[in-house]
PDB file of N, CA and C in Angstrom:
ATOM      1  N   UNK A 215      -9.592  30.302 -46.902  1.00  0.00           N
ATOM      2  CA  UNK A 215      -9.613  29.961 -48.331  1.00  0.00           C
ATOM      3  C   UNK A 215      -9.987  31.016 -49.186  1.00  0.00           C
ATOM      4  N   UNK A 216      -9.379  30.810 -50.443  1.00  0.00           N
ATOM      5  CA  UNK A 216      -9.996  31.858 -51.415  1.00  0.00           C
ATOM      6  C   UNK A 216     -11.627  32.557 -51.233  1.00  0.00           C
ATOM      7  N   UNK A 217     -12.191  31.218 -50.595  1.00  0.00           N
ATOM      8  CA  UNK A 217     -13.913  31.441 -51.016  1.00  0.00           C
ATOM      9  C   UNK A 217     -14.380  31.963 -49.312  1.00  0.00           C
ATOM     10  N   UNK A 218     -13.466  32.390 -48.513  1.00  0.00           N
ATOM     11  CA  UNK A 218     -13.862  32.764 -47.062  1.00  0.00           C
ATOM     12  C   UNK A 218     -13.014  31.839 -45.994  1.00  0.00           C
ATOM     13  N   UNK A 219     -13.436  32.233 -44.910  1.00  0.00           N
ATOM     14  CA  UNK A 219     -12.918  31.722 -43.780  1.00  0.00           C
ATOM     15  C   UNK A 219     -13.694  30.285 -43.572  1.00  0.00           C
ATOM     16  N   UNK A 220     -12.701  29.390 -42.995  1.00  0.00           N
ATOM     17  CA  UNK A 220     -13.385  28.103 -42.667  1.00  0.00           C
ATOM     18  C   UNK A 220     -13.026  27.819 -40.960  1.00  0.00           C
ATOM     19  N   UNK A 221     -13.985  27.133 -40.452  1.00  0.00           N
ATOM     20  CA  UNK A 221     -14.159  26.967 -38.815  1.00  0.00           C
ATOM     21  C   UNK A 221     -14.159  25.155 -38.539  1.00  0.00           C
ATOM     22  N   UNK A 222     -13.383  24.765 -38.138  1.00  0.00           N
ATOM     23  CA  UNK A 222     -13.233  23.247 -37.719  1.00  0.00           C
ATOM     24  C   UNK A 222     -13.491  22.936 -36.331  1.00  0.00           C
ATOM     25  N   UNK A 223     -14.512  22.402 -35.952  1.00  0.00           N
ATOM     26  CA  UNK A 223     -14.748  22.165 -34.686  1.00  0.00           C
ATOM     27  C   UNK A 223     -14.989  20.315 -34.262  1.00  0.00           C
ATOM     28  N   UNK A 224     -14.580  19.948 -33.157  1.00  0.00           N
ATOM     29  CA  UNK A 224     -14.793  18.372 -33.189  1.00  0.00           C
ATOM     30  C   UNK A 224     -15.586  18.475 -31.847  1.00  0.00           C
ATOM     31  N   UNK A 225     -16.771  19.147 -31.707  1.00  0.00           N
ATOM     32  CA  UNK A 225     -17.808  18.805 -30.610  1.00  0.00           C
ATOM     33  C   UNK A 225     -18.086  17.405 -30.961  1.00  0.00           C
ATOM     34  N   UNK A 226     -17.629  16.466 -29.718  1.00  0.00           N
ATOM     35  CA  UNK A 226     -18.115  14.990 -29.759  1.00  0.00           C
ATOM     36  C   UNK A 226     -19.240  14.916 -28.944  1.00  0.00           C
ATOM     37  N   UNK A 227     -19.900  15.947 -28.387  1.00  0.00           N
ATOM     38  CA  UNK A 227     -21.166  15.582 -27.462  1.00  0.00           C
ATOM     39  C   UNK A 227     -22.002  16.689 -26.894  1.00  0.00           C
ATOM     40  N   UNK A 228     -22.971  16.539 -26.491  1.00  0.00           N
ATOM     41  CA  UNK A 228     -23.877  18.126 -26.227  1.00  0.00           C
ATOM     42  C   UNK A 228     -23.060  18.899 -25.429  1.00  0.00           C
ATOM     43  N   UNK A 229     -22.694  18.711 -24.633  1.00  0.00           N
ATOM     44  CA  UNK A 229     -21.822  19.799 -23.870  1.00  0.00           C
ATOM     45  C   UNK A 229     -20.800  20.772 -24.923  1.00  0.00           C
ATOM     46  N   UNK A 230     -20.134  19.836 -25.499  1.00  0.00           N
ATOM     47  CA  UNK A 230     -19.215  20.214 -26.464  1.00  0.00           C
ATOM     48  C   UNK A 230     -20.066  21.107 -27.698  1.00  0.00           C
ATOM     49  N   UNK A 231     -21.056  20.742 -28.046  1.00  0.00           N
ATOM     50  CA  UNK A 231     -21.728  21.616 -28.970  1.00  0.00           C
ATOM     51  C   UNK A 231     -22.409  22.612 -28.273  1.00  0.00           C
ATOM     52  N   UNK A 232     -22.655  22.709 -27.180  1.00  0.00           N
ATOM     53  CA  UNK A 232     -23.200  23.899 -26.139  1.00  0.00           C
ATOM     54  C   UNK A 232     -21.918  25.009 -26.276  1.00  0.00           C
ATOM     55  N   UNK A 233     -20.692  24.606 -25.774  1.00  0.00           N
ATOM     56  CA  UNK A 233     -19.702  25.445 -25.935  1.00  0.00           C
ATOM     57  C   UNK A 233     -19.115  25.834 -27.255  1.00  0.00           C
ATOM     58  N   UNK A 234     -19.466  25.056 -28.309  1.00  0.00           N
ATOM     59  CA  UNK A 234     -18.985  25.711 -29.828  1.00  0.00           C
ATOM     60  C   UNK A 234     -20.081  26.694 -29.867  1.00  0.00           C
ATOM     61  N   UNK A 235     -21.449  26.744 -29.632  1.00  0.00           N
ATOM     62  CA  UNK A 235     -22.485  27.843 -29.822  1.00  0.00           C
ATOM     63  C   UNK A 235     -22.192  28.967 -29.126  1.00  0.00           C
ATOM     64  N   UNK A 236     -21.808  28.710 -27.807  1.00  0.00           N
ATOM     65  CA  UNK A 236     -21.363  30.050 -26.905  1.00  0.00           C
ATOM     66  C   UNK A 236     -20.134  30.600 -27.796  1.00  0.00           C
ATOM     67  N   UNK A 237     -19.210  29.962 -28.003  1.00  0.00           N
ATOM     68  CA  UNK A 237     -17.965  30.759 -28.741  1.00  0.00           C
ATOM     69  C   UNK A 237     -18.276  31.141 -30.108  1.00  0.00           C
ATOM     70  N   UNK A 238     -19.705  30.742 -30.864  1.00  0.00           N
ATOM     71  CA  UNK A 238     -19.488  31.349 -31.851  1.00  0.00           C
ATOM     72  C   UNK A 238     -20.689  32.371 -31.949  1.00  0.00           C
ATOM     73  N   UNK A 239     -21.511  32.436 -30.743  1.00  0.00           N
ATOM     74  CA  UNK A 239     -22.169  33.538 -30.582  1.00  0.00           C
ATOM     75  C   UNK A 239     -21.376  34.871 -29.857  1.00  0.00           C
ATOM     76  N   UNK A 240     -20.096  34.500 -29.187  1.00  0.00           N
ATOM     77  CA  UNK A 240     -19.097  35.300 -28.995  1.00  0.00           C
ATOM     78  C   UNK A 240     -18.372  36.299 -30.237  1.00  0.00           C
ATOM     79  N   UNK A 241     -18.523  35.398 -31.328  1.00  0.00           N
ATOM     80  CA  UNK A 241     -17.997  35.915 -32.320  1.00  0.00           C
ATOM     81  C   UNK A 241     -18.715  36.764 -33.519  1.00  0.00           C
ATOM     82  N   UNK A 242     -20.336  36.439 -33.005  1.00  0.00           N
ATOM     83  CA  UNK A 242     -21.174  37.019 -33.608  1.00  0.00           C
ATOM     84  C   UNK A 242     -21.834  36.314 -34.710  1.00  0.00           C
ATOM     85  N   UNK A 243     -21.563  35.039 -34.869  1.00  0.00           N
ATOM     86  CA  UNK A 243     -21.753  34.216 -36.009  1.00  0.00           C
ATOM     87  C   UNK A 243     -22.960  33.450 -35.971  1.00  0.00           C
ATOM     88  N   UNK A 244     -23.902  33.542 -36.851  1.00  0.00           N
ATOM     89  CA  UNK A 244     -25.028  33.263 -37.165  1.00  0.00           C
ATOM     90  C   UNK A 244     -25.597  32.895 -38.880  1.00  0.00           C
ATOM     91  N   UNK A 245     -26.422  32.109 -38.744  1.00  0.00           N
ATOM     92  CA  UNK A 245     -26.654  31.954 -40.552  1.00  0.00           C
ATOM     93  C   UNK A 245     -25.649  31.754 -41.428  1.00  0.00           C
ATOM     94  N   UNK A 246     -24.670  30.706 -40.951  1.00  0.00           N
ATOM     95  CA  UNK A 246     -23.611  30.356 -41.725  1.00  0.00           C
ATOM     96  C   UNK A 246     -23.732  28.837 -42.055  1.00  0.00           C
ATOM     97  N   UNK A 247     -22.936  28.635 -43.315  1.00  0.00           N
ATOM     98  CA  UNK A 247     -23.133  27.287 -43.777  1.00  0.00           C
ATOM     99  C   UNK A 247     -22.521  26.154 -42.956  1.00  0.00           C
ATOM    100  N   UNK A 248     -23.194  25.194 -42.545  1.00  0.00           N
ATOM    101  CA  UNK A 248     -22.917  24.091 -41.889  1.00  0.00           C
ATOM    102  C   UNK A 248     -22.885  22.908 -41.951  1.00  0.00           C
ATOM    103  N   UNK A 249     -21.568  22.254 -42.135  1.00  0.00           N
ATOM    104  CA  UNK A 249     -21.488  20.584 -42.493  1.00  0.00           C
ATOM    105  C   UNK A 249     -21.422  19.794 -41.172  1.00  0.00           C
ATOM    106  N   UNK A 250     -22.368  19.143 -40.913  1.00  0.00           N
ATOM    107  CA  UNK A 250     -22.081  18.343 -39.836  1.00  0.00           C
ATOM    108  C   UNK A 250     -22.167  16.982 -39.966  1.00  0.00           C
ATOM    109  N   UNK A 251     -21.421  16.237 -39.456  1.00  0.00           N
ATOM    110  CA  UNK A 251     -21.170  14.928 -39.331  1.00  0.00           C
ATOM    111  C   UNK A 251     -20.958  14.180 -37.767  1.00  0.00           C
ATOM    112  N   UNK A 252     -21.231  12.949 -37.624  1.00  0.00           N
ATOM    113  CA  UNK A 252     -21.275  12.231 -36.406  1.00  0.00           C
ATOM    114  C   UNK A 252     -21.439  11.030 -36.716  1.00  0.00           C
ATOM    115  N   UNK A 253     -20.736  10.311 -35.655  1.00  0.00           N
ATOM    116  CA  UNK A 253     -20.432   8.586 -35.929  1.00  0.00           C
ATOM    117  C   UNK A 253     -21.670   8.247 -35.012  1.00  0.00           C
ATOM    118  N   UNK A 254     -21.890   6.876 -35.743  1.00  0.00           N
ATOM    119  CA  UNK A 254     -23.251   6.021 -34.948  1.00  0.00           C
ATOM    120  C   UNK A 254     -22.941   5.984 -33.530  1.00  0.00           C
ATOM    121  N   UNK A 255     -24.001   6.436 -33.026  1.00  0.00           N
ATOM    122  CA  UNK A 255     -24.150   6.330 -31.466  1.00  0.00           C
ATOM    123  C   UNK A 255     -23.582   7.858 -30.582  1.00  0.00           C
ATOM    124  N   UNK A 256     -23.437   8.461 -31.537  1.00  0.00           N
ATOM    125  CA  UNK A 256     -23.508   9.937 -30.835  1.00  0.00           C
ATOM    126  C   UNK A 256     -24.862  10.398 -30.372  1.00  0.00           C
ATOM    127  N   UNK A 257     -24.797  11.518 -29.559  1.00  0.00           N
ATOM    128  CA  UNK A 257     -26.274  11.993 -29.231  1.00  0.00           C
ATOM    129  C   UNK A 257     -26.308  13.381 -30.396  1.00  0.00           C
ATOM    130  N   UNK A 258     -26.872  13.055 -31.815  1.00  0.00           N
ATOM    131  CA  UNK A 258     -27.055  13.524 -32.674  1.00  0.00           C
ATOM    132  C   UNK A 258     -28.110  14.629 -32.489  1.00  0.00           C
ATOM    133  N   UNK A 259     -29.257  14.354 -32.062  1.00  0.00           N
ATOM    134  CA  UNK A 259     -30.694  15.306 -31.963  1.00  0.00           C
ATOM    135  C   UNK A 259     -30.305  16.270 -30.764  1.00  0.00           C
ATOM    136  N   UNK A 260     -29.597  15.851 -29.738  1.00  0.00           N
ATOM    137  CA  UNK A 260     -29.052  17.260 -28.576  1.00  0.00           C
ATOM    138  C   UNK A 260     -28.025  17.947 -29.386  1.00  0.00           C
ATOM    139  N   UNK A 261     -27.033  17.643 -30.033  1.00  0.00           N
ATOM    140  CA  UNK A 261     -26.165  18.388 -30.664  1.00  0.00           C
ATOM    141  C   UNK A 261     -27.057  19.722 -31.608  1.00  0.00           C
ATOM    142  N   UNK A 262     -27.745  18.795 -32.519  1.00  0.00           N
ATOM    143  CA  UNK A 262     -28.209  19.717 -33.209  1.00  0.00           C
ATOM    144  C   UNK A 262     -29.378  20.540 -32.626  1.00  0.00           C
ATOM    145  N   UNK A 263     -29.792  20.103 -31.491  1.00  0.00           N
ATOM    146  CA  UNK A 263     -30.636  21.354 -30.826  1.00  0.00           C
ATOM    147  C   UNK A 263     -29.930  22.394 -30.548  1.00  0.00           C
ATOM    148  N   UNK A 264     -28.664  22.227 -29.921  1.00  0.00           N
ATOM    149  CA  UNK A 264     -28.073  23.512 -29.524  1.00  0.00           C
ATOM    150  C   UNK A 264     -27.386  24.409 -30.636  1.00  0.00           C
ATOM    151  N   UNK A 265     -27.209  23.829 -31.836  1.00  0.00           N
ATOM    152  CA  UNK A 265     -26.428  24.287 -32.956  1.00  0.00           C
ATOM    153  C   UNK A 265     -27.665  24.851 -33.634  1.00  0.00           C
ATOM    154  N   UNK A 266     -28.799  24.400 -33.701  1.00  0.00           N
ATOM    155  CA  UNK A 266     -30.067  25.154 -34.214  1.00  0.00           C
ATOM    156  C   UNK A 266     -30.308  26.678 -33.723  1.00  0.00           C
ATOM    157  N   UNK A 267     -29.884  26.748 -32.609  1.00  0.00           N
ATOM    158  CA  UNK A 267     -29.983  28.421 -31.802  1.00  0.00           C
ATOM    159  C   UNK A 267     -29.416  29.298 -33.020  1.00  0.00           C
ATOM    160  N   UNK A 268     -28.280  29.278 -33.752  1.00  0.00           N
ATOM    161  CA  UNK A 268     -27.223  29.960 -34.545  1.00  0.00           C
ATOM    162  C   UNK A 268     -27.965  29.913 -36.016  1.00  0.00           C
ATOM    163  N   UNK A 269     -29.120  29.353 -36.263  1.00  0.00           N
ATOM    164  CA  UNK A 269     -29.889  29.215 -37.676  1.00  0.00           C
ATOM    165  C   UNK A 269     -28.921  29.065 -38.260  1.00  0.00           C
ATOM    166  N   UNK A 270     -28.047  27.833 -38.523  1.00  0.00           N
ATOM    167  CA  UNK A 270     -26.991  27.804 -39.483  1.00  0.00           C
ATOM    168  C   UNK A 270     -27.707  27.497 -40.848  1.00  0.00           C
ATOM    169  N   UNK A 271     -27.103  27.303 -42.087  1.00  0.00           N
ATOM    170  CA  UNK A 271     -27.634  26.843 -43.424  1.00  0.00           C
ATOM    171  C   UNK A 271     -26.901  25.445 -43.644  1.00  0.00           C
ATOM    172  N   UNK A 272     -28.103  24.888 -43.548  1.00  0.00           N
ATOM    173  CA  UNK A 272     -27.149  23.189 -43.593  1.00  0.00           C
ATOM    174  C   UNK A 272     -26.854  23.085 -45.031  1.00  0.00           C
ATOM    175  N   UNK A 273     -25.498  22.218 -44.963  1.00  0.00           N
ATOM    176  CA  UNK A 273     -24.930  21.937 -46.255  1.00  0.00           C
ATOM    177  C   UNK A 273     -25.105  20.283 -46.113  1.00  0.00           C
ATOM    178  N   UNK A 274     -25.677  19.620 -47.203  1.00  0.00           N
ATOM    179  CA  UNK A 274     -25.859  18.009 -46.999  1.00  0.00           C
ATOM    180  C   UNK A 274     -24.901  17.207 -48.085  1.00  0.00           C
ATOM    181  N   UNK A 275     -24.533  16.255 -47.711  1.00  0.00           N
ATOM    182  CA  UNK A 275     -23.689  15.482 -48.414  1.00  0.00           C
ATOM    183  C   UNK A 275     -24.054  14.120 -48.509  1.00  0.00           C
ATOM    184  N   UNK A 276     -23.470  13.395 -48.999  1.00  0.00           N
ATOM    185  CA  UNK A 276     -23.667  11.983 -49.155  1.00  0.00           C
ATOM    186  C   UNK A 276     -22.432  11.039 -49.187  1.00  0.00           C
ATOM    187  N   UNK A 277     -22.051  10.059 -48.610  1.00  0.00           N
ATOM    188  CA  UNK A 277     -20.973   9.311 -48.803  1.00  0.00           C
ATOM    189  C   UNK A 277     -21.030   8.545 -50.180  1.00  0.00           C
ATOM    190  N   UNK A 278     -19.826   8.636 -51.151  1.00  0.00           N
ATOM    191  CA  UNK A 278     -19.669   7.797 -51.970  1.00  0.00           C
ATOM    192  C   UNK A 278     -19.646   6.289 -52.193  1.00  0.00           C
ATOM    193  N   UNK A 279     -20.230   6.064 -53.056  1.00  0.00           N
ATOM    194  CA  UNK A 279     -20.270   4.464 -53.051  1.00  0.00           C
ATOM    195  C   UNK A 279     -18.739   4.058 -52.980  1.00  0.00           C
ATOM    196  N   UNK A 280     -18.431   2.962 -52.177  1.00  0.00           N
ATOM    197  CA  UNK A 280     -17.303   2.395 -52.037  1.00  0.00           C
ATOM    198  C   UNK A 280     -16.526   1.972 -53.286  1.00  0.00           C
ATOM    199  N   UNK A 281     -17.503   1.634 -54.527  1.00  0.00           N
ATOM    200  CA  UNK A 281     -16.664   1.548 -55.833  1.00  0.00           C
ATOM    201  C   UNK A 281     -15.900   2.744 -56.412  1.00  0.00           C
ATOM    202  N   UNK A 282     -16.543   3.988 -56.031  1.00  0.00           N
ATOM    203  CA  UNK A 282     -15.896   5.097 -56.758  1.00  0.00           C
ATOM    204  C   UNK A 282     -15.065   5.661 -56.179  1.00  0.00           C
ATOM    205  N   UNK A 283     -14.820   5.180 -54.820  1.00  0.00           N
ATOM    206  CA  UNK A 283     -13.535   5.619 -53.841  1.00  0.00           C
ATOM    207  C   UNK A 283     -12.259   5.424 -54.702  1.00  0.00           C
ATOM    208  N   UNK A 284     -11.166   6.269 -54.702  1.00  0.00           N
ATOM    209  CA  UNK A 284      -9.875   5.792 -54.991  1.00  0.00           C
ATOM    210  C   UNK A 284      -9.108   5.449 -54.044  1.00  0.00           C
ATOM    211  N   UNK A 285      -8.179   4.421 -54.319  1.00  0.00           N
ATOM    212  CA  UNK A 285      -7.262   3.992 -53.494  1.00  0.00           C
ATOM    213  C   UNK A 285      -5.807   4.765 -53.294  1.00  0.00           C
ATOM    214  N   UNK A 286      -5.313   4.966 -52.359  1.00  0.00           N
ATOM    215  CA  UNK A 286      -3.996   5.314 -52.196  1.00  0.00           C
ATOM    216  C   UNK A 286      -2.918   4.608 -51.906  1.00  0.00           C
ATOM    217  N   UNK A 287      -3.376   3.588 -52.190  1.00  0.00           N
ATOM    218  CA  UNK A 287      -2.520   2.429 -51.328  1.00  0.00           C
ATOM    219  C   UNK A 287      -1.392   2.282 -52.775  1.00  0.00           C
TER     220      UNK A 287
END
């Protein structure tokens, strides 16, 4: 993007999060902005513990209320 590189990853479980962390460590990535999202029932604490080793800068978001969402139908 014009604002910098963007990395998207779909780590769906703690093992995937650990693999992501290893790859980012190999790239020398630390202290980067991180947007994290997970579906209900995922092992969120375990995934975040893995990623925490990289000291990411968390980016917090909130879902938009349903009445503010636009329809594309």
